[in-house]
Coordinates of C-alpha atoms in Angstrom, one line a residue:
M1 CA 136.0 115.2 119.3
Q2 CA 138.4 112.6 120.4
L3 CA 137.5 108.9 120.8
K4 CA 139.6 106.4 122.5
P5 CA 141.6 103.8 120.6
I6 CA 139.6 100.6 120.3
N7 CA 142.2 98.7 122.5
Q8 CA 141.3 101.1 125.4
Q9 CA 137.5 100.9 124.9
V10 CA 134.7 99.2 126.8
V11 CA 132.1 98.3 124.1
A12 CA 128.5 96.9 124.3
V13 CA 127.3 95.2 121.2
V14 CA 123.6 94.6 121.2
G15 CA 122.3 92.1 118.8
A16 CA 125.5 90.1 118.8
S17 CA 124.4 86.6 118.4
S18 CA 124.7 86.4 114.5
G19 CA 125.2 88.5 111.4
I20 CA 126.7 92.0 111.6
G21 CA 126.6 92.2 115.4
R22 CA 128.5 88.9 115.9
E23 CA 131.2 89.9 113.4
A24 CA 131.5 93.4 114.9
A25 CA 131.9 91.9 118.4
L26 CA 134.6 89.5 117.1
Q27 CA 136.5 92.4 115.5
F28 CA 136.3 94.6 118.6
A29 CA 137.6 91.7 120.6
K30 CA 140.5 91.0 118.2
R31 CA 141.4 94.7 118.5
G32 CA 141.6 94.4 122.2
A33 CA 138.4 96.0 123.4
K34 CA 136.6 94.7 126.5
L35 CA 133.1 93.6 125.5
V36 CA 129.6 93.1 126.8
V37 CA 127.5 91.2 124.2
S38 CA 123.7 90.9 124.2
A39 CA 120.9 89.2 122.3
R40 CA 117.8 87.2 122.9
N41 CA 119.4 83.7 122.7
E42 CA 121.6 82.5 125.5
S43 CA 123.2 79.6 123.8
K44 CA 124.3 81.7 120.7
L45 CA 125.8 84.3 123.1
A46 CA 127.6 81.6 124.9
S47 CA 129.2 80.4 121.7
L48 CA 130.3 83.9 120.9
V49 CA 131.9 84.5 124.4
D50 CA 133.7 81.1 124.0
E51 CA 135.1 82.2 120.6
I52 CA 136.2 85.6 122.0
Q53 CA 137.8 84.1 125.0
G54 CA 139.4 81.5 122.8
F55 CA 141.8 84.2 121.4
G56 CA 142.4 85.8 124.8
A57 CA 140.0 88.6 124.8
E58 CA 137.4 89.5 127.5
A59 CA 133.6 89.4 127.0
T60 CA 130.6 89.2 129.2
A61 CA 127.1 88.1 127.9
I62 CA 123.7 89.3 129.0
V63 CA 120.4 88.0 127.5
A64 CA 118.0 90.7 126.7
D65 CA 115.0 91.6 124.5
V66 CA 115.4 95.1 123.2
S67 CA 111.7 95.7 123.1
V68 CA 111.7 95.9 126.9
F69 CA 113.4 99.0 128.2
E70 CA 114.4 97.5 131.5
Q71 CA 116.3 94.7 129.8
V72 CA 118.2 97.1 127.6
K73 CA 119.1 99.3 130.6
A74 CA 120.4 96.2 132.3
I75 CA 123.0 95.8 129.4
A76 CA 124.4 99.2 130.0
D77 CA 124.3 98.8 133.8
R78 CA 126.0 95.4 133.6
T79 CA 128.7 96.9 131.3
V80 CA 129.6 99.5 133.9
E81 CA 129.3 97.0 136.8
V82 CA 131.7 94.6 135.2
Y83 CA 134.3 97.0 133.5
G84 CA 133.7 100.3 135.4
R85 CA 132.5 102.4 132.4
L86 CA 131.0 102.4 128.9
D87 CA 132.8 103.9 126.0
T88 CA 131.0 102.7 122.9
W89 CA 127.4 101.4 122.4
V90 CA 126.7 99.5 119.2
H91 CA 123.0 98.8 118.5
C92 CA 122.1 96.2 115.8
P93 CA 118.9 94.4 116.5
A94 CA 116.1 94.3 113.8
V95 CA 113.5 91.8 112.6
G96 CA 112.2 91.5 109.1
L97 CA 108.7 91.1 107.8
F98 CA 108.2 90.6 104.1
A99 CA 104.6 91.5 103.0
T100 CA 102.6 94.1 101.2
F101 CA 101.4 96.8 103.6
D102 CA 97.8 95.7 103.2
N103 CA 98.7 92.2 104.2
T104 CA 100.5 93.2 107.4
T105 CA 98.7 92.9 110.7
P106 CA 98.8 95.7 113.3
E107 CA 100.6 93.3 115.6
E108 CA 103.2 92.4 113.1
F109 CA 103.9 96.0 112.2
K110 CA 104.1 97.0 115.9
Q111 CA 106.6 94.2 116.6
V112 CA 109.0 95.3 113.9
I113 CA 108.8 98.9 115.2
D114 CA 109.3 97.7 118.8
V115 CA 112.5 95.9 118.0
G116 CA 113.9 98.0 115.2
L117 CA 113.0 101.5 116.4
M118 CA 112.0 101.4 120.0
G119 CA 114.9 99.0 120.7
Q120 CA 117.3 101.6 119.3
V121 CA 115.6 104.3 121.3
Y122 CA 115.9 102.3 124.5
G123 CA 119.5 101.6 123.7
A124 CA 120.4 105.3 123.4
M125 CA 118.4 106.1 126.6
A126 CA 120.3 103.4 128.5
A127 CA 123.7 104.3 127.2
L128 CA 123.6 108.0 127.3
P129 CA 123.8 108.5 131.1
H130 CA 127.0 106.4 131.3
L131 CA 128.5 108.1 128.3
K132 CA 127.7 111.6 129.8
R133 CA 129.4 110.5 133.1
E134 CA 132.4 109.3 131.3
G135 CA 132.6 112.7 129.4
R136 CA 132.8 111.2 125.9
G137 CA 132.0 108.2 123.8
A138 CA 130.2 106.9 120.8
L139 CA 126.6 105.8 120.0
I140 CA 126.6 103.7 116.9
H141 CA 123.1 102.9 115.5
I142 CA 122.8 100.3 112.7
S143 CA 120.2 101.8 110.4
S144 CA 119.9 100.9 106.7
M145 CA 119.7 102.5 103.3
E146 CA 116.0 101.9 104.0
G147 CA 116.3 104.8 106.5
V148 CA 116.7 106.9 103.4
R149 CA 114.6 105.2 100.8
S150 CA 111.8 102.7 101.7
L151 CA 111.3 99.4 99.8
P152 CA 108.2 97.6 98.7
Y153 CA 107.4 94.5 100.8
Q154 CA 109.2 96.1 103.8
S155 CA 106.9 99.0 104.9
A156 CA 107.4 98.1 108.7
Y157 CA 111.2 97.7 108.5
S158 CA 111.5 100.9 106.4
A159 CA 109.3 102.8 108.9
A160 CA 111.5 101.6 111.7
K161 CA 114.7 102.7 110.0
H162 CA 113.2 106.1 109.1
G163 CA 112.3 106.6 112.7
V164 CA 115.9 105.7 113.8
E165 CA 117.1 108.5 111.5
G166 CA 114.6 110.9 113.0
F167 CA 115.4 110.5 116.7
I168 CA 119.2 110.3 116.4
E169 CA 119.3 113.5 114.3
A170 CA 117.5 115.4 117.1
M171 CA 119.6 113.8 119.8
R172 CA 122.8 114.6 118.0
V173 CA 122.0 118.3 117.9
E174 CA 120.9 118.2 121.5
L175 CA 124.2 116.8 122.6
Q176 CA 126.1 119.4 120.5
H177 CA 124.0 122.1 122.2
E178 CA 125.1 120.8 125.5
G179 CA 128.7 120.7 124.4
L180 CA 129.0 117.0 125.0
P181 CA 131.7 115.2 123.0
I182 CA 129.6 112.1 122.2
S183 CA 129.7 110.9 118.7
V184 CA 126.3 109.8 117.2
T185 CA 126.6 107.7 114.0
S186 CA 124.0 106.2 111.8
V187 CA 125.5 103.2 109.8
K188 CA 123.4 102.6 106.7
P189 CA 124.2 99.3 105.0
A190 CA 123.0 98.2 101.6
V191 CA 121.9 94.6 101.2
I192 CA 124.2 92.5 103.4
N193 CA 124.6 88.8 103.2
T194 CA 123.6 87.8 106.7
P195 CA 120.9 85.3 108.0
F196 CA 118.4 88.2 108.0
W197 CA 116.8 87.0 104.8
N198 CA 116.4 83.5 106.3
N199 CA 115.1 84.7 109.7
G200 CA 112.4 87.1 108.5
K201 CA 108.7 86.3 108.4
T202 CA 107.4 86.2 104.9
K203 CA 103.9 86.4 103.4
L204 CA 105.3 86.3 99.8
G205 CA 104.8 82.5 99.5
V206 CA 108.6 82.2 99.0
K207 CA 111.8 82.7 100.9
P208 CA 112.7 86.4 100.6
A209 CA 115.9 87.9 99.3
G210 CA 117.6 91.2 99.2
I211 CA 117.8 93.2 95.9
P212 CA 121.2 92.4 94.6
P213 CA 124.1 93.1 94.9
Y214 CA 125.0 91.8 98.3
Y215 CA 127.8 92.9 100.4
D216 CA 130.0 91.1 103.0
P217 CA 128.9 91.6 106.6
R218 CA 132.6 92.2 107.4
L219 CA 132.3 95.5 105.6
V220 CA 129.7 96.7 108.0
A221 CA 131.8 95.5 111.0
D222 CA 134.8 97.4 109.5
A223 CA 132.7 100.5 109.3
I224 CA 131.5 100.1 112.9
L225 CA 135.0 99.9 114.1
H226 CA 136.1 102.8 112.0
V227 CA 133.3 105.1 113.5
A228 CA 134.1 103.9 117.0
E229 CA 137.4 105.7 116.7
H230 CA 136.5 108.4 114.1
P231 CA 133.4 110.6 114.9
T232 CA 131.2 110.3 111.9
R233 CA 127.6 111.5 111.2
D234 CA 126.5 108.9 108.6
F235 CA 128.3 106.0 107.1
F236 CA 126.9 104.1 104.1
V237 CA 128.1 100.6 103.5
G238 CA 128.1 99.3 100.0
D239 CA 128.3 101.3 96.7
A240 CA 124.7 100.5 96.1
A241 CA 123.6 102.3 99.3
R242 CA 125.4 105.5 98.3
L243 CA 123.9 105.3 94.8
L244 CA 120.4 104.7 96.1
D245 CA 120.8 107.7 98.4
G246 CA 122.0 109.9 95.6
L247 CA 119.1 108.7 93.4
Q248 CA 116.6 109.5 96.1
R249 CA 118.0 113.0 96.6
I250 CA 118.0 113.7 92.9
S251 CA 114.5 112.3 92.0
P252 CA 112.3 110.2 94.4
E253 CA 110.1 109.6 91.3
L254 CA 113.0 108.0 89.5
A255 CA 113.7 105.9 92.5
D256 CA 110.1 104.8 92.4
S257 CA 110.5 103.8 88.8
L258 CA 113.6 101.8 89.5
L259 CA 111.9 99.9 92.4
L260 CA 108.9 99.2 90.2
L261 CA 111.3 97.5 87.8
I262 CA 113.5 95.5 90.2
G263 CA 112.0 95.9 93.7
F264 CA 109.4 93.1 93.6
Q265 CA 111.0 90.2 91.8
G266 CA 114.3 91.1 93.2
Q267 CA 113.1 90.3 96.8
R268 CA 111.6 86.9 95.8
T269 CA 113.4 83.5 95.5
N270 CA 112.0 80.3 94.0
V271 CA 112.1 78.5 97.3
P272 CA 108.6 78.1 98.8
K273 CA 108.1 79.4 102.4
S274 CA 105.0 79.8 104.4
P275 CA 104.2 82.5 107.0
D276 CA 104.0 79.7 109.5
D277 CA 107.6 78.5 108.8
R278 CA 110.2 79.2 111.3
N279 CA 111.1 82.9 111.7
N280 CA 112.4 85.3 114.4
L281 CA 109.7 88.0 114.4
Y282 CA 108.7 87.1 118.0
E283 CA 111.2 84.5 119.1
P284 CA 114.9 84.0 118.2
F285 CA 116.2 81.2 116.1
P286 CA 117.8 78.7 118.7
D287 CA 120.7 77.5 116.5
D288 CA 121.6 79.9 113.7
A289 CA 124.7 81.9 114.9
R290 CA 126.2 82.4 111.5
V291 CA 127.7 85.6 110.3
D292 CA 127.2 85.0 106.6
G293 CA 123.8 84.3 104.9
D294 CA 123.0 82.1 101.9
Y295 CA 123.9 84.5 99.2
S296 CA 127.8 84.5 99.2
N297 CA 127.7 83.9 95.4
L298 CA 126.1 87.3 94.9
V299 CA 128.5 89.3 97.2
I300 CA 130.6 92.0 95.5
P301 CA 133.3 94.4 96.9
S302 CA 132.7 98.1 97.6
L303 CA 135.2 100.8 96.5
S304 CA 133.3 103.7 98.1
D305 CA 133.7 102.3 101.6
W306 CA 137.5 102.6 101.4
L307 CA 137.1 106.1 100.0
A308 CA 134.7 107.1 102.8
K309 CA 137.2 106.0 105.4
N310 CA 140.1 107.9 103.9
F311 CA 138.4 111.0 102.4
S312 CA 136.0 113.1 104.4
F313 CA 134.0 114.3 101.5
L314 CA 132.1 110.9 101.2

């Protein structure tokens, strides 16, 4: 399966206003791709387009809520309208809820699923007709190591990511059966230092955190660009993601024991935060367009990412 060089691609990045999506959009633009970027917040998208155009690249913004299929379809249609085709679809959006399962309302659980799973479903449904017409291309879904192993306090998010893995596995085989050279990739990051931990709704009484170590969001963006040119089934980002995947395969019970040891306290800070404090579960933050989060002091490098890009056995 042959994918175009990035400097010849038209790319849609959904969930591009901050974090991984924003950094991926910037990297695609710096490599010469033409871009459509989307998110729920118009001002953050405008600042991204300004930044992209500032170094001479092309980008168009469209505001969309991924929990509404018609709005997601409009992203794909707008991409083809502006640039004539779609080569790569990158789907990033997710929202976080930090609470025990029995302290989660049906409405909250559904919202996490609507954004984190149904948004991904809608993205593939919207992009596929254009990729099929083009005759090749890439669907890149940002999943998580939680698509392999669920974490306490994140039952809804973990359910969404498990659902992503389920539908793209089926879709991938269907495309292979049709003989269509469309690459379908699940990118599974470990804990990444983005504003996700600030933005999520918490019922823990404190600001939530990821279980250390953290990895740089640029590692995920690098992985996204790699799989946009090199067809890849799964790409874990961060040594910890690969280790957790291996542990879950060997012994889910041992993974349970590890999470009992570090999974609860590791997701709590000492900073008080109420469920009523600002969060992005239902509405976007109006002003936080950062790529990096608050945990840069806990970020470590990842050796296995480089190995995975250069050796096919990983």
